[in-house]
């Protein structure tokens, strides 16, 4: 063989041996020695490959799986780093839990991902989290992907880009970066005009334990969705649902951990005097009260107005607690999240308050009324 003898192209069948590597970007193919022209030729009519999105290649001719569609969208929207261009999944530098807030992250949080600083969001993300009120992944006409606002790409095909000034820290599901539940919910709700569909999504998020109502409302608020009447109505249903669930967890905590039965949902006032406020549980012999902190940001007005309202709600709660404690009543605040995630610890907090009653001065006499 001399220098003028044509060299046969290397067979490409080995590239599709690994199911996880059957979706590759042009940059990743070049890293594997496949030039752009040859990759494009593979996608001609009747060819063995296809190109579902610009610059993204599916290394087989059949319909893409749900997993392949997701990875194709991530590759189209993202910027795989050179060190990850060989398709080796990398962990993001940090990740949030489903119940943590997603509004304070940054694009650098996903910089270790093989897909760059992008993540699946909206209905596709909720389907990955196991939501049953969203369509199955394969039936989605488009897949939402959260990208930095400076990303110079357009939505195309089944990839819809949602730009954000600040990106949350993603969750990893099957080695794919996925927006936290709260942010994914907000992006899904933004595309819904049907009140029942919004209620179904928000209710499932809370009922299935994906996140707490306060987080959902905060994400909707930050996304500007609380200006929509049908979303506000859904939030009212959500908050009622969240409180009911929290009360159920409190009842279960008392039963499971063998605490003395309290008086449930009562109002307190001084004899012949002013109203002191309502509590969710009260042990009169020990003068211990439990309050569930289910407060959440409420719609209406500008961001700074809502902050003032929240400050006033917080100040009113502090004044109520201080008044009760001046009367010798111990007030224990429990949050829905703590009741869900650490019930034994919360039972210990309540039990400790009850046991400490013997070491305190007697509390003032109060009138107890059913709510």
mmCIF file of C-alpha atoms in Angstrom:
data_model
loop_
_atom_site.group_PDB
_atom_site.id
_atom_site.type_symbol
_atom_site.label_atom_id
_atom_site.label_comp_id
_atom_site.label_asym_id
_atom_site.label_seq_id
_atom_site.Cartn_x
_atom_site.Cartn_y
_atom_site.Cartn_z
ATOM 1 C CA UNK A 1 0.000 0.000 0.000
ATOM 2 C CA UNK A 2 1.389 3.423 -0.992
ATOM 3 C CA UNK A 3 0.460 6.917 0.159
ATOM 4 C CA UNK A 4 -2.117 7.223 -2.635
ATOM 5 C CA UNK A 5 -4.092 4.182 -1.545
ATOM 6 C CA UNK A 6 -7.498 5.257 -0.122
ATOM 7 C CA UNK A 7 -7.956 4.492 3.551
ATOM 8 C CA UNK A 8 -11.252 2.818 4.395
ATOM 9 C CA UNK A 9 -13.275 4.744 6.957
ATOM 10 C CA UNK A 10 -13.285 3.166 10.384
ATOM 11 C CA UNK A 11 -16.544 1.240 11.070
ATOM 12 C CA UNK A 12 -18.908 3.184 13.309
ATOM 13 C CA UNK A 13 -20.888 0.281 14.755
ATOM 14 C CA UNK A 14 -18.808 0.328 17.940
ATOM 15 C CA UNK A 15 -20.159 3.793 18.808
ATOM 16 C CA UNK A 16 -23.685 2.526 19.413
ATOM 17 C CA UNK A 17 -22.741 -0.483 21.530
ATOM 18 C CA UNK A 18 -23.392 1.434 24.766
ATOM 19 C CA UNK A 19 -27.047 2.460 25.077
ATOM 20 C CA UNK A 20 -26.013 5.484 27.181
ATOM 21 C CA UNK A 21 -23.750 6.724 24.357
ATOM 22 C CA UNK A 22 -26.210 6.441 21.490
ATOM 23 C CA UNK A 23 -26.926 10.173 21.690
ATOM 24 C CA UNK A 24 -23.855 12.292 20.990
ATOM 25 C CA UNK A 25 -23.137 15.858 20.010
ATOM 26 C CA UNK A 26 -21.026 16.733 16.998
ATOM 27 C CA UNK A 27 -18.179 17.716 19.344
ATOM 28 C CA UNK A 28 -18.335 14.313 21.034
ATOM 29 C CA UNK A 29 -18.309 12.523 17.688
ATOM 30 C CA UNK A 30 -15.247 14.489 16.606
ATOM 31 C CA UNK A 31 -13.528 13.459 19.824
ATOM 32 C CA UNK A 32 -14.180 9.876 18.690
ATOM 33 C CA UNK A 33 -12.637 10.522 15.315
ATOM 34 C CA UNK A 34 -15.837 11.038 13.335
ATOM 35 C CA UNK A 35 -15.723 14.205 11.194
ATOM 36 C CA UNK A 36 -18.836 16.312 10.756
ATOM 37 C CA UNK A 37 -19.296 15.404 7.109
ATOM 38 C CA UNK A 38 -19.299 11.698 7.832
ATOM 39 C CA UNK A 39 -21.737 12.140 10.717
ATOM 40 C CA UNK A 40 -24.113 14.076 8.463
ATOM 41 C CA UNK A 41 -23.817 11.421 5.769
ATOM 42 C CA UNK A 42 -24.926 8.784 8.265
ATOM 43 C CA UNK A 43 -28.197 10.695 8.678
ATOM 44 C CA UNK A 44 -29.248 10.676 5.014
ATOM 45 C CA UNK A 45 -32.633 9.089 4.188
ATOM 46 C CA UNK A 46 -32.354 5.385 4.833
ATOM 47 C CA UNK A 47 -29.122 5.855 6.766
ATOM 48 C CA UNK A 48 -28.292 4.233 10.117
ATOM 49 C CA UNK A 49 -28.337 7.472 12.139
ATOM 50 C CA UNK A 50 -30.610 10.454 12.574
ATOM 51 C CA UNK A 51 -30.263 14.055 13.711
ATOM 52 C CA UNK A 52 -33.161 14.892 16.072
ATOM 53 C CA UNK A 53 -31.830 18.373 16.928
ATOM 54 C CA UNK A 54 -29.141 20.616 15.414
ATOM 55 C CA UNK A 55 -25.691 19.333 16.302
ATOM 56 C CA UNK A 56 -27.088 16.229 18.046
ATOM 57 C CA UNK A 57 -26.935 12.727 16.567
ATOM 58 C CA UNK A 58 -28.919 9.622 17.452
ATOM 59 C CA UNK A 59 -26.843 6.579 16.513
ATOM 60 C CA UNK A 60 -29.705 4.373 15.372
ATOM 61 C CA UNK A 61 -32.589 4.698 12.960
ATOM 62 C CA UNK A 62 -35.500 3.741 15.219
ATOM 63 C CA UNK A 63 -37.686 6.043 17.326
ATOM 64 C CA UNK A 64 -35.801 7.633 20.238
ATOM 65 C CA UNK A 65 -36.539 6.456 23.739
ATOM 66 C CA UNK A 66 -37.664 8.898 26.427
ATOM 67 C CA UNK A 67 -34.142 8.839 27.860
ATOM 68 C CA UNK A 68 -32.625 9.598 24.455
ATOM 69 C CA UNK A 69 -34.958 12.538 23.872
ATOM 70 C CA UNK A 70 -33.967 14.040 27.225
ATOM 71 C CA UNK A 71 -30.259 13.618 26.561
ATOM 72 C CA UNK A 72 -30.639 15.066 23.077
ATOM 73 C CA UNK A 73 -32.260 18.205 24.500
ATOM 74 C CA UNK A 74 -29.522 18.563 27.113
ATOM 75 C CA UNK A 75 -26.796 18.180 24.495
ATOM 76 C CA UNK A 76 -28.457 20.704 22.200
ATOM 77 C CA UNK A 77 -28.902 23.310 24.923
ATOM 78 C CA UNK A 78 -25.710 22.672 26.872
ATOM 79 C CA UNK A 79 -22.028 23.024 26.289
ATOM 80 C CA UNK A 80 -20.209 19.778 27.083
ATOM 81 C CA UNK A 81 -16.778 20.476 28.477
ATOM 82 C CA UNK A 82 -13.733 19.007 26.767
ATOM 83 C CA UNK A 83 -12.984 16.716 29.667
ATOM 84 C CA UNK A 84 -16.504 15.319 29.585
ATOM 85 C CA UNK A 85 -16.924 15.177 25.815
ATOM 86 C CA UNK A 86 -16.235 11.446 25.873
ATOM 87 C CA UNK A 87 -19.665 10.947 27.427
ATOM 88 C CA UNK A 88 -18.547 10.201 30.974
ATOM 89 C CA UNK A 89 -21.261 11.506 33.329
ATOM 90 C CA UNK A 90 -19.958 13.938 35.932
ATOM 91 C CA UNK A 91 -21.573 15.076 39.136
ATOM 92 C CA UNK A 92 -22.557 18.708 39.569
ATOM 93 C CA UNK A 93 -20.541 20.564 42.154
ATOM 94 C CA UNK A 94 -23.577 20.820 44.385
ATOM 95 C CA UNK A 95 -27.163 19.656 44.419
ATOM 96 C CA UNK A 96 -30.236 20.623 46.377
ATOM 97 C CA UNK A 97 -32.813 18.400 48.036
ATOM 98 C CA UNK A 98 -36.356 18.442 46.615
ATOM 99 C CA UNK A 99 -37.553 20.505 49.513
ATOM 100 C CA UNK A 100 -34.887 23.181 49.306
ATOM 101 C CA UNK A 101 -35.359 26.497 47.592
ATOM 102 C CA UNK A 102 -34.191 26.837 44.030
ATOM 103 C CA UNK A 103 -34.078 30.576 43.647
ATOM 104 C CA UNK A 104 -30.613 31.314 44.934
ATOM 105 C CA UNK A 105 -28.349 29.055 42.881
ATOM 106 C CA UNK A 106 -26.060 30.041 40.051
ATOM 107 C CA UNK A 107 -25.042 28.733 36.671
ATOM 108 C CA UNK A 108 -21.768 27.491 38.106
ATOM 109 C CA UNK A 109 -23.668 24.915 40.135
ATOM 110 C CA UNK A 110 -24.000 22.729 37.069
ATOM 111 C CA UNK A 111 -20.571 23.473 35.599
ATOM 112 C CA UNK A 112 -19.388 19.935 36.379
ATOM 113 C CA UNK A 113 -22.194 18.377 34.335
ATOM 114 C CA UNK A 114 -21.348 16.813 30.963
ATOM 115 C CA UNK A 115 -24.141 18.991 29.604
ATOM 116 C CA UNK A 116 -22.877 22.305 30.944
ATOM 117 C CA UNK A 117 -25.028 24.709 32.957
ATOM 118 C CA UNK A 118 -28.431 23.476 31.774
ATOM 119 C CA UNK A 119 -31.104 21.237 33.276
ATOM 120 C CA UNK A 120 -34.438 19.637 32.459
ATOM 121 C CA UNK A 121 -37.417 21.515 33.918
ATOM 122 C CA UNK A 122 -41.213 21.773 33.519
ATOM 123 C CA UNK A 123 -43.428 18.714 32.890
ATOM 124 C CA UNK A 124 -40.500 16.512 31.818
ATOM 125 C CA UNK A 125 -38.715 17.162 35.115
ATOM 126 C CA UNK A 126 -41.878 16.429 37.085
ATOM 127 C CA UNK A 127 -42.308 13.164 35.191
ATOM 128 C CA UNK A 128 -38.748 12.229 36.174
ATOM 129 C CA UNK A 129 -39.641 12.933 39.810
ATOM 130 C CA UNK A 130 -42.533 10.489 39.482
ATOM 131 C CA UNK A 131 -45.498 12.858 39.185
ATOM 132 C CA UNK A 132 -48.602 11.066 37.912
ATOM 133 C CA UNK A 133 -50.495 14.258 37.015
ATOM 134 C CA UNK A 134 -48.074 15.019 34.166
ATOM 135 C CA UNK A 135 -48.085 13.237 30.790
ATOM 136 C CA UNK A 136 -45.586 10.399 30.246
ATOM 137 C CA UNK A 137 -42.234 11.519 28.878
ATOM 138 C CA UNK A 138 -42.736 9.991 25.432
ATOM 139 C CA UNK A 139 -46.069 11.785 24.981
ATOM 140 C CA UNK A 140 -44.619 15.265 25.588
ATOM 141 C CA UNK A 141 -44.530 17.367 22.436
ATOM 142 C CA UNK A 142 -41.637 19.360 23.840
ATOM 143 C CA UNK A 143 -39.118 19.149 26.634
ATOM 144 C CA UNK A 144 -38.317 22.264 28.652
ATOM 145 C CA UNK A 145 -34.680 22.942 29.468
ATOM 146 C CA UNK A 146 -33.470 25.703 31.777
ATOM 147 C CA UNK A 147 -30.473 27.610 30.416
ATOM 148 C CA UNK A 148 -28.467 30.719 31.374
ATOM 149 C CA UNK A 149 -30.013 33.870 29.941
ATOM 150 C CA UNK A 150 -26.851 34.495 27.894
ATOM 151 C CA UNK A 151 -27.161 31.200 26.001
ATOM 152 C CA UNK A 152 -27.439 32.071 22.297
ATOM 153 C CA UNK A 153 -29.737 29.351 21.049
ATOM 154 C CA UNK A 154 -33.358 29.180 19.994
ATOM 155 C CA UNK A 155 -36.041 26.673 20.836
ATOM 156 C CA UNK A 156 -36.376 24.140 18.062
ATOM 157 C CA UNK A 157 -38.013 20.789 17.467
ATOM 158 C CA UNK A 158 -39.012 19.296 20.795
ATOM 159 C CA UNK A 159 -36.480 21.404 22.737
ATOM 160 C CA UNK A 160 -37.904 24.511 24.403
ATOM 161 C CA UNK A 161 -35.377 26.782 26.092
ATOM 162 C CA UNK A 162 -36.306 28.707 29.231
ATOM 163 C CA UNK A 163 -33.775 31.393 30.113
ATOM 164 C CA UNK A 164 -33.031 32.325 33.708
ATOM 165 C CA UNK A 165 -30.927 35.058 35.307
ATOM 166 C CA UNK A 166 -29.989 32.667 38.107
ATOM 167 C CA UNK A 167 -29.947 28.897 37.808
ATOM 168 C CA UNK A 168 -30.783 26.614 40.739
ATOM 169 C CA UNK A 169 -28.569 23.744 41.795
ATOM 170 C CA UNK A 170 -29.832 20.688 39.901
ATOM 171 C CA UNK A 171 -30.801 17.254 41.089
ATOM 172 C CA UNK A 172 -29.274 14.283 39.296
ATOM 173 C CA UNK A 173 -31.718 11.675 37.974
ATOM 174 C CA UNK A 174 -30.205 8.927 35.826
ATOM 175 C CA UNK A 175 -27.084 11.096 35.523
ATOM 176 C CA UNK A 176 -29.136 13.931 34.026
ATOM 177 C CA UNK A 177 -29.389 17.386 35.666
ATOM 178 C CA UNK A 178 -32.972 18.168 36.637
ATOM 179 C CA UNK A 179 -34.346 21.385 38.130
ATOM 180 C CA UNK A 180 -35.542 21.146 41.760
ATOM 181 C CA UNK A 181 -39.229 20.327 42.149
ATOM 182 C CA UNK A 182 -40.257 23.868 43.089
ATOM 183 C CA UNK A 183 -38.683 25.439 40.016
ATOM 184 C CA UNK A 184 -39.934 22.654 37.722
ATOM 185 C CA UNK A 185 -43.451 23.193 39.080
ATOM 186 C CA UNK A 186 -43.310 26.926 38.400
ATOM 187 C CA UNK A 187 -42.125 26.343 34.830
ATOM 188 C CA UNK A 188 -44.890 23.784 34.261
ATOM 189 C CA UNK A 189 -47.607 26.010 35.760
ATOM 190 C CA UNK A 190 -46.470 28.913 33.588
ATOM 191 C CA UNK A 191 -47.769 27.020 30.535
ATOM 192 C CA UNK A 192 -51.125 25.994 32.037
ATOM 193 C CA UNK A 193 -54.350 27.953 31.740
ATOM 194 C CA UNK A 194 -56.607 25.278 33.234
ATOM 195 C CA UNK A 195 -57.208 25.775 36.969
ATOM 196 C CA UNK A 196 -57.902 22.087 37.621
ATOM 197 C CA UNK A 197 -54.607 21.076 36.017
ATOM 198 C CA UNK A 198 -52.725 23.576 38.197
ATOM 199 C CA UNK A 199 -54.484 22.328 41.336
ATOM 200 C CA UNK A 200 -53.631 18.724 40.438
ATOM 201 C CA UNK A 201 -49.928 19.521 40.035
ATOM 202 C CA UNK A 202 -49.593 21.601 43.194
ATOM 203 C CA UNK A 203 -51.616 19.187 45.311
ATOM 204 C CA UNK A 204 -49.577 16.188 44.169
ATOM 205 C CA UNK A 205 -46.359 18.052 44.948
ATOM 206 C CA UNK A 206 -47.421 18.481 48.570
ATOM 207 C CA UNK A 207 -49.397 15.279 49.090
ATOM 208 C CA UNK A 208 -46.609 13.064 47.724
ATOM 209 C CA UNK A 209 -44.017 14.830 49.883
ATOM 210 C CA UNK A 210 -42.019 16.373 47.036
ATOM 211 C CA UNK A 211 -41.970 19.815 48.684
ATOM 212 C CA UNK A 212 -43.782 21.999 51.194
ATOM 213 C CA UNK A 213 -46.500 24.544 50.312
ATOM 214 C CA UNK A 214 -44.356 27.513 51.363
ATOM 215 C CA UNK A 215 -41.669 26.542 48.853
ATOM 216 C CA UNK A 216 -44.207 26.114 46.055
ATOM 217 C CA UNK A 217 -45.767 29.516 46.738
ATOM 218 C CA UNK A 218 -42.354 31.172 46.914
ATOM 219 C CA UNK A 219 -41.370 29.743 43.519
ATOM 220 C CA UNK A 220 -44.683 30.816 41.960
ATOM 221 C CA UNK A 221 -44.225 34.256 43.477
ATOM 222 C CA UNK A 222 -40.685 34.634 42.138
ATOM 223 C CA UNK A 223 -41.871 33.560 38.694
ATOM 224 C CA UNK A 224 -44.587 36.242 38.686
ATOM 225 C CA UNK A 225 -47.355 33.643 38.430
ATOM 226 C CA UNK A 226 -49.374 34.863 41.416
ATOM 227 C CA UNK A 227 -50.780 37.623 39.237
ATOM 228 C CA UNK A 228 -52.900 34.978 37.479
ATOM 229 C CA UNK A 229 -56.306 34.395 39.034
ATOM 230 C CA UNK A 230 -56.453 30.651 38.357
ATOM 231 C CA UNK A 231 -53.011 30.206 39.958
ATOM 232 C CA UNK A 232 -54.081 32.177 43.040
ATOM 233 C CA UNK A 233 -57.150 29.950 43.387
ATOM 234 C CA UNK A 234 -54.955 26.870 43.105
ATOM 235 C CA UNK A 235 -52.619 28.249 45.797
ATOM 236 C CA UNK A 236 -55.567 28.640 48.188
ATOM 237 C CA UNK A 237 -56.382 24.967 47.655
ATOM 238 C CA UNK A 238 -52.711 24.074 48.072
ATOM 239 C CA UNK A 239 -52.356 25.871 51.403
ATOM 240 C CA UNK A 240 -55.499 24.214 52.758
ATOM 241 C CA UNK A 241 -54.165 20.841 51.601
ATOM 242 C CA UNK A 242 -50.780 21.506 53.170
ATOM 243 C CA UNK A 243 -52.261 22.464 56.510
ATOM 244 C CA UNK A 244 -54.473 19.375 56.562
ATOM 245 C CA UNK A 245 -51.454 17.157 55.894
ATOM 246 C CA UNK A 246 -49.411 18.878 58.593
ATOM 247 C CA UNK A 247 -52.214 18.433 61.133
ATOM 248 C CA UNK A 248 -52.430 14.762 60.219
ATOM 249 C CA UNK A 249 -48.697 14.366 60.802
ATOM 250 C CA UNK A 250 -49.010 16.081 64.182
ATOM 251 C CA UNK A 251 -51.830 13.705 65.211
ATOM 252 C CA UNK A 252 -49.694 10.765 64.090
ATOM 253 C CA UNK A 253 -46.664 12.069 65.994
ATOM 254 C CA UNK A 254 -48.615 12.205 69.261
ATOM 255 C CA UNK A 255 -49.967 8.684 68.722
ATOM 256 C CA UNK A 256 -46.830 6.946 67.454
ATOM 257 C CA UNK A 257 -44.448 8.412 70.037
ATOM 258 C CA UNK A 258 -46.771 7.915 72.987
ATOM 259 C CA UNK A 259 -47.322 11.539 73.971
ATOM 260 C CA UNK A 260 -50.193 12.465 76.244
ATOM 261 C CA UNK A 261 -53.262 13.474 74.233
ATOM 262 C CA UNK A 262 -53.637 17.270 74.069
ATOM 263 C CA UNK A 263 -56.665 19.431 73.433
ATOM 264 C CA UNK A 264 -56.737 19.885 69.684
ATOM 265 C CA UNK A 265 -57.341 23.172 67.829
ATOM 266 C CA UNK A 266 -58.314 25.482 70.664
ATOM 267 C CA UNK A 267 -58.424 29.222 71.284
ATOM 268 C CA UNK A 268 -56.898 30.742 74.430
ATOM 269 C CA UNK A 269 -57.995 33.895 76.230
ATOM 270 C CA UNK A 270 -57.594 35.394 79.669
ATOM 271 C CA UNK A 271 -60.604 35.117 82.001
ATOM 272 C CA UNK A 272 -62.669 38.203 81.257
ATOM 273 C CA UNK A 273 -59.738 39.494 79.234
ATOM 274 C CA UNK A 274 -58.369 39.660 75.716
ATOM 275 C CA UNK A 275 -58.077 36.919 73.137
ATOM 276 C CA UNK A 276 -54.612 35.335 73.189
ATOM 277 C CA UNK A 277 -54.779 33.395 69.942
ATOM 278 C CA UNK A 278 -55.373 29.903 68.630
ATOM 279 C CA UNK A 279 -53.041 26.925 68.924
ATOM 280 C CA UNK A 280 -53.046 23.549 67.203
ATOM 281 C CA UNK A 281 -52.511 21.498 70.361
ATOM 282 C CA UNK A 282 -52.565 22.429 74.057
ATOM 283 C CA UNK A 283 -51.665 20.503 77.203
ATOM 284 C CA UNK A 284 -53.411 22.483 79.985
ATOM 285 C CA UNK A 285 -51.775 20.656 82.901
ATOM 286 C CA UNK A 286 -48.309 21.455 81.582
ATOM 287 C CA UNK A 287 -49.222 24.783 79.915
ATOM 288 C CA UNK A 288 -47.557 23.697 76.654
ATOM 289 C CA UNK A 289 -48.885 24.744 73.252
ATOM 290 C CA UNK A 290 -47.900 23.552 69.768
ATOM 291 C CA UNK A 291 -48.288 25.735 66.717
ATOM 292 C CA UNK A 292 -47.849 24.544 63.159
ATOM 293 C CA UNK A 293 -45.976 27.119 61.132
ATOM 294 C CA UNK A 294 -47.698 26.778 57.766
ATOM 295 C CA UNK A 295 -47.369 30.406 56.770
ATOM 296 C CA UNK A 296 -46.468 31.103 53.167
ATOM 297 C CA UNK A 297 -46.015 34.212 51.035
ATOM 298 C CA UNK A 298 -49.366 35.531 49.872
ATOM 299 C CA UNK A 299 -50.183 37.026 46.482
ATOM 300 C CA UNK A 300 -50.798 40.682 45.775
ATOM 301 C CA UNK A 301 -48.851 43.841 45.174
ATOM 302 C CA UNK A 302 -45.216 44.297 44.319
ATOM 303 C CA UNK A 303 -42.390 42.189 45.683
ATOM 304 C CA UNK A 304 -41.539 44.793 48.315
ATOM 305 C CA UNK A 305 -45.196 44.958 49.387
ATOM 306 C CA UNK A 306 -45.316 41.222 49.852
ATOM 307 C CA UNK A 307 -42.140 41.365 51.892
ATOM 308 C CA UNK A 308 -43.721 43.945 54.189
ATOM 309 C CA UNK A 309 -46.793 41.735 54.598
ATOM 310 C CA UNK A 310 -44.629 38.752 55.424
ATOM 311 C CA UNK A 311 -42.679 40.836 57.942
ATOM 312 C CA UNK A 312 -45.930 41.855 59.617
ATOM 313 C CA UNK A 313 -47.142 38.256 59.766
ATOM 314 C CA UNK A 314 -43.844 37.241 61.339
ATOM 315 C CA UNK A 315 -43.976 40.142 63.812
ATOM 316 C CA UNK A 316 -47.553 39.232 64.799
ATOM 317 C CA UNK A 317 -46.506 35.612 65.403
ATOM 318 C CA UNK A 318 -43.575 36.745 67.538
ATOM 319 C CA UNK A 319 -45.824 39.059 69.592
ATOM 320 C CA UNK A 320 -48.314 36.243 70.157
ATOM 321 C CA UNK A 321 -45.597 33.834 71.269
ATOM 322 C CA UNK A 322 -43.991 36.374 73.591
ATOM 323 C CA UNK A 323 -47.376 37.176 75.163
ATOM 324 C CA UNK A 324 -48.131 33.516 75.825
ATOM 325 C CA UNK A 325 -44.678 32.896 77.260
ATOM 326 C CA UNK A 326 -44.989 35.890 79.591
ATOM 327 C CA UNK A 327 -48.072 34.131 80.951
ATOM 328 C CA UNK A 328 -45.985 31.005 81.590
ATOM 329 C CA UNK A 329 -47.172 29.049 78.521
ATOM 330 C CA UNK A 330 -44.447 27.266 76.554
ATOM 331 C CA UNK A 331 -45.002 27.540 72.807
ATOM 332 C CA UNK A 332 -43.416 24.927 70.538
ATOM 333 C CA UNK A 333 -43.303 25.797 66.832
ATOM 334 C CA UNK A 334 -43.243 22.873 64.384
ATOM 335 C CA UNK A 335 -42.953 23.155 60.621
ATOM 336 C CA UNK A 336 -44.556 20.741 58.131
ATOM 337 C CA UNK A 337 -41.127 19.925 56.730
ATOM 338 C CA UNK A 338 -39.699 18.957 60.128
ATOM 339 C CA UNK A 339 -42.774 16.877 60.912
ATOM 340 C CA UNK A 340 -42.285 15.003 57.646
ATOM 341 C CA UNK A 341 -38.511 14.608 57.699
ATOM 342 C CA UNK A 342 -37.705 14.276 61.430
ATOM 343 C CA UNK A 343 -40.821 13.224 63.387
ATOM 344 C CA UNK A 344 -38.860 11.479 66.153
ATOM 345 C CA UNK A 345 -36.788 14.592 66.760
ATOM 346 C CA UNK A 346 -39.912 16.761 66.897
ATOM 347 C CA UNK A 347 -41.578 14.333 69.309
ATOM 348 C CA UNK A 348 -38.529 14.689 71.547
ATOM 349 C CA UNK A 349 -38.862 18.488 71.452
ATOM 350 C CA UNK A 350 -42.507 18.296 72.532
ATOM 351 C CA UNK A 351 -41.821 15.656 75.197
ATOM 352 C CA UNK A 352 -38.987 17.756 76.637
ATOM 353 C CA UNK A 353 -41.279 20.782 76.904
ATOM 354 C CA UNK A 354 -43.911 18.689 78.704
ATOM 355 C CA UNK A 355 -41.381 17.214 81.143
ATOM 356 C CA UNK A 356 -39.928 20.633 81.928
ATOM 357 C CA UNK A 357 -43.310 21.891 83.133
ATOM 358 C CA UNK A 358 -42.618 20.747 86.706
ATOM 359 C CA UNK A 359 -39.543 22.990 86.844
ATOM 360 C CA UNK A 360 -41.400 26.144 85.831
ATOM 361 C CA UNK A 361 -43.534 28.538 87.806
ATOM 362 C CA UNK A 362 -47.280 27.882 87.416
ATOM 363 C CA UNK A 363 -48.747 29.494 84.334
ATOM 364 C CA UNK A 364 -51.510 32.066 84.414
ATOM 365 C CA UNK A 365 -55.067 30.760 84.316
ATOM 366 C CA UNK A 366 -56.483 30.836 80.779
ATOM 367 C CA UNK A 367 -59.858 30.037 79.277
ATOM 368 C CA UNK A 368 -59.766 27.286 76.645
ATOM 369 C CA UNK A 369 -62.358 27.384 73.865
ATOM 370 C CA UNK A 370 -62.838 25.063 70.876
ATOM 371 C CA UNK A 371 -62.040 26.557 67.474
#
